[in-house]
Structures are given as C-alpha cells and as structure tokens.
Short mmCIF file of C-alpha atoms in Angstrom, two decimals:
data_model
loop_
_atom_site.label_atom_id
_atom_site.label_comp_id
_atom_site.label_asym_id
_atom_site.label_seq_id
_atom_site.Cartn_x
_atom_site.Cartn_y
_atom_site.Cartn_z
CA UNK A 104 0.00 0.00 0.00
CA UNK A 105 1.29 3.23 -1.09
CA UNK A 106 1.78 7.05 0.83
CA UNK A 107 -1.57 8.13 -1.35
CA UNK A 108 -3.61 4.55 -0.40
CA UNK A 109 -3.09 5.19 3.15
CA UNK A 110 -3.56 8.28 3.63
CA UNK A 111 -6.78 7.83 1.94
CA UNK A 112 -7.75 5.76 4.89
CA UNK A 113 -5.81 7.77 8.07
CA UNK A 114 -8.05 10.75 6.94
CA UNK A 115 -11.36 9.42 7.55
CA UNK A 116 -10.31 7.32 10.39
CA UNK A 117 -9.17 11.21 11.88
CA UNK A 118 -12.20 12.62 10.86
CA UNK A 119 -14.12 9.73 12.44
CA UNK A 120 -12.32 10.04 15.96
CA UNK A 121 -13.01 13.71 15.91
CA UNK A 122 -16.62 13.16 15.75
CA UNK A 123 -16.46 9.83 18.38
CA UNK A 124 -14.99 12.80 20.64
CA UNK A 125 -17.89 14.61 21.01
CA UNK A 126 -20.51 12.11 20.07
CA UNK A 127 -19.46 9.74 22.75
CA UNK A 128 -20.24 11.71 25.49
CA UNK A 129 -23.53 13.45 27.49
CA UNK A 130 -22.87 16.41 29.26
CA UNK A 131 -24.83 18.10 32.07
CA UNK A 132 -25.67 20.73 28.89
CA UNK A 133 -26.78 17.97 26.71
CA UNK A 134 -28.86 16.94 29.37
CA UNK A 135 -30.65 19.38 30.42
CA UNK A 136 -31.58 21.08 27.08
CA UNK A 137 -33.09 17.43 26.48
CA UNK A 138 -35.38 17.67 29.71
CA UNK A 139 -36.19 21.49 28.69
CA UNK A 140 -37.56 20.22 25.65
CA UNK A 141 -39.94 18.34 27.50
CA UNK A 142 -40.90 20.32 30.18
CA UNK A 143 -38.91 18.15 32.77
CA UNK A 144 -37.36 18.18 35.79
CA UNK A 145 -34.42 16.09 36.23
CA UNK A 146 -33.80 15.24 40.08
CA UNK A 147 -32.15 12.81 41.90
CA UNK A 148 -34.16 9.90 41.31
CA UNK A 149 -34.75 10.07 37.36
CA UNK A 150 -31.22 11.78 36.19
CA UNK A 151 -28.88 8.36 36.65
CA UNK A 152 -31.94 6.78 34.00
CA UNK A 153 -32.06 9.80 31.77
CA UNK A 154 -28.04 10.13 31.62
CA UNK A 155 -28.01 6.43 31.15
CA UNK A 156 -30.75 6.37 28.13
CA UNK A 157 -28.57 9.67 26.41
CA UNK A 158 -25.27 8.25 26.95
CA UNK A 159 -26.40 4.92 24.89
CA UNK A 160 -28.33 6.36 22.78
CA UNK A 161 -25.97 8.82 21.30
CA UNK A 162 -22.83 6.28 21.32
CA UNK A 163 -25.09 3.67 19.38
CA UNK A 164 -25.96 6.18 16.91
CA UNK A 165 -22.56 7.52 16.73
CA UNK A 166 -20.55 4.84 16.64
CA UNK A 167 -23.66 2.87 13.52
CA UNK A 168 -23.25 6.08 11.58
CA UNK A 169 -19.07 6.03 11.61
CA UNK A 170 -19.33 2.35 10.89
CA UNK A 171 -21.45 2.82 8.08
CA UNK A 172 -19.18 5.79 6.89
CA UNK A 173 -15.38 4.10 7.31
CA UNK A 174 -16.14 0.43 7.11
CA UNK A 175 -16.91 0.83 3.00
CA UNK A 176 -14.06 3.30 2.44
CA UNK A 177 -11.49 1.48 4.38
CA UNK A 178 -12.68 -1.52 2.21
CA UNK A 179 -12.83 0.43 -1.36
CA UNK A 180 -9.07 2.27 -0.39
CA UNK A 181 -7.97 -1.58 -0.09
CA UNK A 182 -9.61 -3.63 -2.52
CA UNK A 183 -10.14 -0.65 -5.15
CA UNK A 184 -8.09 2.19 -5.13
CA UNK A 185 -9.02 4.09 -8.03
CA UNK A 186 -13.04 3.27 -6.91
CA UNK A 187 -14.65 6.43 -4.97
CA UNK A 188 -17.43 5.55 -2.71
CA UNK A 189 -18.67 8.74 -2.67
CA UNK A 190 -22.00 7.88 -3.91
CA UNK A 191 -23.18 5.73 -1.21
CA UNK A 192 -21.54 7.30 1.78
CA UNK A 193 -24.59 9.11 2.51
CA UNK A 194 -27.30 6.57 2.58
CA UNK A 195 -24.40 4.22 4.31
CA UNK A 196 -24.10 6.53 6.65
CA UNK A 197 -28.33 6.91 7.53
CA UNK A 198 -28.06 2.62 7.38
CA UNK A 199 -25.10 2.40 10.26
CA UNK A 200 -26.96 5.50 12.14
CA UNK A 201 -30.09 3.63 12.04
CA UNK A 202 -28.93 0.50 12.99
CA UNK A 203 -27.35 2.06 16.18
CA UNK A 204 -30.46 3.47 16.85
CA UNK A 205 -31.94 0.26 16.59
CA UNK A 206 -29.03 -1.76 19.19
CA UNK A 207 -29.93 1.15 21.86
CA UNK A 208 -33.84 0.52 21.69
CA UNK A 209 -33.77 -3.12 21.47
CA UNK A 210 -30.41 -4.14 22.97
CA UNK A 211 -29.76 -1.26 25.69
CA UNK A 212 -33.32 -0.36 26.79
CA UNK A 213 -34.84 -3.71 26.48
CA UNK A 214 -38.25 -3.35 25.27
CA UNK A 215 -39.45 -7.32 25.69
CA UNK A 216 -39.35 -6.26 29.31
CA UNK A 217 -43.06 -7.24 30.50
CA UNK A 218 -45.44 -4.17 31.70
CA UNK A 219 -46.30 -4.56 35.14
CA UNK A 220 -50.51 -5.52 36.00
CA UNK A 221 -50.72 -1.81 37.26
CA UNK A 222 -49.03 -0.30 34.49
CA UNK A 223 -51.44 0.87 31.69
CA UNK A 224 -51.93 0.01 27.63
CA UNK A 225 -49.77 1.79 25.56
CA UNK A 226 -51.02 4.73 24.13
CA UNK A 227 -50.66 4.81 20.00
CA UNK A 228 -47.96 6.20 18.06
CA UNK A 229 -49.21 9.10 16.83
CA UNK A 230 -49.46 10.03 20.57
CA UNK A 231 -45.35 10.12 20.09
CA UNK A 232 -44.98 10.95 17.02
CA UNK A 233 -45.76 14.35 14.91
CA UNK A 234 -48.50 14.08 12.33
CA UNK A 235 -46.47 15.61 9.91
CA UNK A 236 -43.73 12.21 10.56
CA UNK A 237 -46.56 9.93 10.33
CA UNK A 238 -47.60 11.05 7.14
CA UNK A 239 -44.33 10.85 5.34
CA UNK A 240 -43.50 7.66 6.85
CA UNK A 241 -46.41 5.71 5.82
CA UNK A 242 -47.53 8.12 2.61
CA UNK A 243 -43.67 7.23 1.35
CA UNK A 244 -44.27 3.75 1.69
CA UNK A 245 -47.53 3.37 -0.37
CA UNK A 246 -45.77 5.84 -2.87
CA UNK A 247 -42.77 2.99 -3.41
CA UNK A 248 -45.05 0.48 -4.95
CA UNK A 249 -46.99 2.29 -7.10
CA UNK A 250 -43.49 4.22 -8.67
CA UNK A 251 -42.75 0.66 -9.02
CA UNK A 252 -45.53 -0.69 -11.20
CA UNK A 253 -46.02 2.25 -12.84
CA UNK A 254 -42.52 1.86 -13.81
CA UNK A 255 -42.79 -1.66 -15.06
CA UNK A 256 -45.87 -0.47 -17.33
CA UNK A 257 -44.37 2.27 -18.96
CA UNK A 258 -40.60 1.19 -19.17
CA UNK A 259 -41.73 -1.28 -22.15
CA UNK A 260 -43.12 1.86 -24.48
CA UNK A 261 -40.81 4.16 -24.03
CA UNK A 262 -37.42 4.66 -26.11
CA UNK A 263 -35.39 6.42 -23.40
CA UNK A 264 -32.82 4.89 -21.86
CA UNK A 265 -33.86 2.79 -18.66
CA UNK A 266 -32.82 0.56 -15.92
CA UNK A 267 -34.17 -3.14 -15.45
CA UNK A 268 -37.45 -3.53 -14.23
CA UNK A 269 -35.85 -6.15 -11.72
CA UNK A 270 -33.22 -3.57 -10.29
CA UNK A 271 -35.97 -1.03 -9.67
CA UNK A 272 -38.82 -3.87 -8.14
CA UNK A 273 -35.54 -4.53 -5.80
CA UNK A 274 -34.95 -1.35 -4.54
CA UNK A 275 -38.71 -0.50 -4.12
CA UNK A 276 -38.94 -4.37 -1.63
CA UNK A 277 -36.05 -2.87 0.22
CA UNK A 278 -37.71 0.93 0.94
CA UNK A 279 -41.30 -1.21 1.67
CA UNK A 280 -39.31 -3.27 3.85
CA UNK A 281 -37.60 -0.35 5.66
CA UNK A 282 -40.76 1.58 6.37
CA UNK A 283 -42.75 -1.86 7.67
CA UNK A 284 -39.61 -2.78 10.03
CA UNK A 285 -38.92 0.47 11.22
CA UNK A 286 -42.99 1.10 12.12
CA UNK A 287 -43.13 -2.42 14.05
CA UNK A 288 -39.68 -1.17 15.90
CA UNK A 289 -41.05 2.58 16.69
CA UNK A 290 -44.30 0.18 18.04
CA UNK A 291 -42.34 -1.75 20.33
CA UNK A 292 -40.62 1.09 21.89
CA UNK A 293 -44.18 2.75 22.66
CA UNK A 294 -45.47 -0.58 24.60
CA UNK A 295 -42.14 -0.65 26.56
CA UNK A 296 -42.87 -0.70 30.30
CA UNK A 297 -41.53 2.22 32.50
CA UNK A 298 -37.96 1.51 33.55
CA UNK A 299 -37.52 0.50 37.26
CA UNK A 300 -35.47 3.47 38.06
CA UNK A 301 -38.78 5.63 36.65
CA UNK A 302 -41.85 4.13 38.94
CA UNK A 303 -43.99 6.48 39.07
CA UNK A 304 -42.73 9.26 36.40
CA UNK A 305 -44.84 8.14 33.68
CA UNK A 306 -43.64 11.62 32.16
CA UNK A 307 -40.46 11.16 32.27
CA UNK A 308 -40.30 7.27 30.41
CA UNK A 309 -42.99 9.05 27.85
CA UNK A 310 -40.10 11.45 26.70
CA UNK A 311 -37.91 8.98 26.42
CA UNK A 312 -40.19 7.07 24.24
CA UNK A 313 -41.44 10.08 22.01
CA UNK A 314 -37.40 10.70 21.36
CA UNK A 315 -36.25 7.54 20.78
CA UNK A 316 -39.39 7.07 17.84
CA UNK A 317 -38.56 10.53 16.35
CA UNK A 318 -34.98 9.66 16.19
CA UNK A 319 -35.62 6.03 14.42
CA UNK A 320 -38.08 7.97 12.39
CA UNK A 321 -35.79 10.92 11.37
CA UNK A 322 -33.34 8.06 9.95
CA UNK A 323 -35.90 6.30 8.54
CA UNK A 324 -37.23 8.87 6.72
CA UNK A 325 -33.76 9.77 5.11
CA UNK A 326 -34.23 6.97 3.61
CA UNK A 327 -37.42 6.44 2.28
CA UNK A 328 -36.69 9.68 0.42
CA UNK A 329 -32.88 8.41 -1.01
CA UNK A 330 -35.30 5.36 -2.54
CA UNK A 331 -38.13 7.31 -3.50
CA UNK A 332 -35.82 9.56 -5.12
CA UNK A 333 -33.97 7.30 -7.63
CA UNK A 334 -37.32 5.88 -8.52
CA UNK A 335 -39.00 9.12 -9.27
CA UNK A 336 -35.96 9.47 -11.23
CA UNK A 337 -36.13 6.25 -13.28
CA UNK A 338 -39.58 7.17 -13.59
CA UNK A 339 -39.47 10.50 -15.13
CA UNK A 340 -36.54 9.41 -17.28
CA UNK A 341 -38.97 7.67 -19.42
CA UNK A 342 -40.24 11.11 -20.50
CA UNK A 343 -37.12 11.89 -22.17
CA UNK A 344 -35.03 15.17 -21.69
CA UNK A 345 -38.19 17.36 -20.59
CA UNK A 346 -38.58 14.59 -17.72
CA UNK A 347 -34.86 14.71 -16.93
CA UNK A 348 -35.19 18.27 -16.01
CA UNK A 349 -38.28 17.56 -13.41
CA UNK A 350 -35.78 14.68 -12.46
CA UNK A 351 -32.78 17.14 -11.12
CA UNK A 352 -34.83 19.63 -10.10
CA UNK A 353 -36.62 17.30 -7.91
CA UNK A 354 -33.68 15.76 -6.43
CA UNK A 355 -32.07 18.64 -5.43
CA UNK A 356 -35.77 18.90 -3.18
CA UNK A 357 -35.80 15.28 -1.71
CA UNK A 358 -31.61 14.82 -0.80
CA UNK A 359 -32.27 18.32 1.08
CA UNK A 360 -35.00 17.36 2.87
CA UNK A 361 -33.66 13.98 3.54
CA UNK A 362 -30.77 15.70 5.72
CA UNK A 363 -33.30 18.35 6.99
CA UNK A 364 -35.55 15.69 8.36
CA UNK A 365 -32.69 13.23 9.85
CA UNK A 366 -31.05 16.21 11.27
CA UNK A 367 -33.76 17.68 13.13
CA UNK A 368 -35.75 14.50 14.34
CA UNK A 369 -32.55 13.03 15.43
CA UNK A 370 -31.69 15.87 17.52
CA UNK A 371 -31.84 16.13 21.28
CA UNK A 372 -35.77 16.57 22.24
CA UNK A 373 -37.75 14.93 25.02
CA UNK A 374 -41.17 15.66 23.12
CA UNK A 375 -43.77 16.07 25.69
CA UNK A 376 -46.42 13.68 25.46
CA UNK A 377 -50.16 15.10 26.32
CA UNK A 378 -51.79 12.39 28.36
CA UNK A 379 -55.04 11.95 27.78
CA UNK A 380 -57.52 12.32 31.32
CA UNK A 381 -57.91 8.57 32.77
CA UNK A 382 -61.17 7.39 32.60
CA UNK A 383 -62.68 6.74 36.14
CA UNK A 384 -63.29 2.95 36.47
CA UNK A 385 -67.17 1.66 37.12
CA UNK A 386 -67.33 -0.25 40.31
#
C-alpha cells in the first residue's frame, strides 16, 4: 500500500475520531436542554436513567453512523483504489446511524421487558410521534409500490434509456421493507414498560419514548426519500429530456429534505407527550 492509499484511509479514520470525541459523550448541557424540551425536571431519582438512556443512545448512533461511513471506504481504499465511494456514503451513513439506533432501543433499553398488571396500555404512536412524521412515513411507503408498477408499465413503451425492471422492483422491496420494520420497531418502543429506576414518572419514560421514535423515524425517513428519489428518477426518465429536467430539479428537493428531516428529528428533544384524562373505572 502506497503514501496516497493510506492516507486515503488515516483521513477518515481522523475525521471519524473527531466526531467519536464529542458524540461519545452526554454532558450536564446535553442533558438538560433534552429535559427542557420536554418540560422536565431532572432530580435525583430520574437523572442516573435519563443520563443512562442519552449516553447509549448517542454512542449507538454515533458509533452505527461512523461504521457505516469508514467500514466501506477502508474496504474500497484496499480492494479498489481508483473506486470512490462517494456515492453511497450518505445513505451508508443513515443505514449504520439507524442501525445504532436500533441496538440502543432493542439491545440497551430492552423493550421485551413485561409491563407490570398496574401499568397501563400503551397509548398509539401518533401520541409520540408528529402528524407531519406519520404522514411521510407511511404516505412514502404506499408511494414505493406504485413508482414501481407504474414503472414496469411504462418502461416497455418508451425509447429512453432505462434501468431493469428487476433492479428497480428490488430497490422498491427494500424501501417497503424499511418503512414496515422500522414502524413495528417505533411500536415496540411505545409498549415498553416504564424503567424501574422511573416508577412512578410516567412523564419522564414518555419522553424517552417520544425521542427515541422521532430519532428512528428521522433516519428512517432519510431513507425512504434516497429510494423514492432514484425511482422518481427512473420514472421520469422515461419522458425523455423534458422529464430529466423535473428529475434534477426534484432531487435537489428530496436529498435536502432527507438531511433536513434526519437532522432535526434526530436531535436532542424529550417531546412532551399530552396524556389523555384517565377514565374513572365503574365499580
């Protein structure tokens, strides 16, 4: 291996433990602007299970989203010098961070846990959730089908120049099965019992759950719209150059608001969650 080959690699691995620096740790800052964001109070009793939730929660999804970043380019410097994986990073990047997401919620936290008798039903995720998330998340995966049929009915009559049915029904299965997963994980956080250090603060395990769905749902999201995107593409390529200018134009919307969304859901924020008033029981 040559100066150029590895310093190709020392760079990133710089860059990455630069960024493992700071997104390693949970400060008293971090912390509180979390519990500001919900309207909480962090004493004695609930800060050891609030630090402990951050601190996990932000190494997982630090250390899934630097995997997904240097694992590829260490392995393209090596194997393929002349290869840039520049293309992929991104949406590599969104796979590690959301499956570091996923090892804190269903490693860490340990949602198979069995509510207690006197703990209640779990409320519904769009008690967690904002509409506005809901919508995308499930209006994006109806939207990936029917790009890919409508694909497969025009791609025959049209003389542009187009990708494989196949490739495109295979990226479409893998956005479908994204959005189905990550909906049956955000539904298993919401019907996790109260952790034992937080009997009795209902509030404060409800802020944990609303962030922990809006982060897997920020990633998520990021996405949806980086397969959506490519099959819009494909799609409007069939139009010929008029459609290849609604093509760019539109992905220089959806890669935008792909980071936007990530960015901002994944963020620190314990979302307040409105309870609704208990129902008195009939004796």
């Amino acid at each position: 291996m040559d100066s150029s080959s590895a310093l190709n690699i020392v760079l990133p691995v710089l860059i990455a433990l630069a960024v493992a620096g700071r997104g390693f740790r949970v400060d008293e800052d971090y912390m509180v602007r979390w519990a500001n964001s919900a309207g909480l109070e962090l004493t004695n009793e609930n800060r050891p299970v609030v630090r402990r939730y951050l601190l996990w929660s932000r190494r997982s999804r630090t250390a899934g989203g630097l995997a997904g970043v240097l694992l590829p380019t260490i392995y393209v410097r090596l194997t393929a010098p002349d290869s840039e994986p520049d293309g992929w990073i991104f949406v590599l990047m969104i796979v590690g961070y959301l499956l570091g997401a996923l090892f804190a919620e269903l490693v860490v936290n340990r949602p198979w846990r069995r509510r207690q008798p006197d703990q209640p039903d779990p409320r519904s995720l769009k008690e967690y959730l904002p509409a506005y998330v809901l919508v995308l998340q499930r209006g994006l995966t109806i939207l990936i089908p029917i790009f890919v049929i409508a694909y497969a009915l025009l791609a025959p009559h049209s003389d542009s120049s187009r990708l494989h049915p196949g490739l495109i029904a295979a990226l479409g299965f893998y956005g479908v099965c994204i959005a189905i997963f990550v909906e049956w994980i955000q539904r298993i956080i919401v019907s996790r019992r109260t952790p034992p250090g937080l009997s009795g603060d209902e509030t404060v395990a409800d802020a944990m759950k609303a962030s922990s769905v809006r982060v897997v749902a920020g990633a998520s999201l990021a996405l949806l719209l980086n397969v959506v995107g490519p099959l819009a593409l494909a799609l409007l390529t069939l139009a010929g150059p008029t459609g290849n200018v609604v093509a760019i134009g539109l992905m220089f919307v959806l890669f935008p608001a792909s980071i936007v969304l990530w960015l901002h859901l994944g963020k620190p924020q314990g979302v307040k969650v409105d309870k609704p008033l208990a129902k008195e029981k009939k004796i």
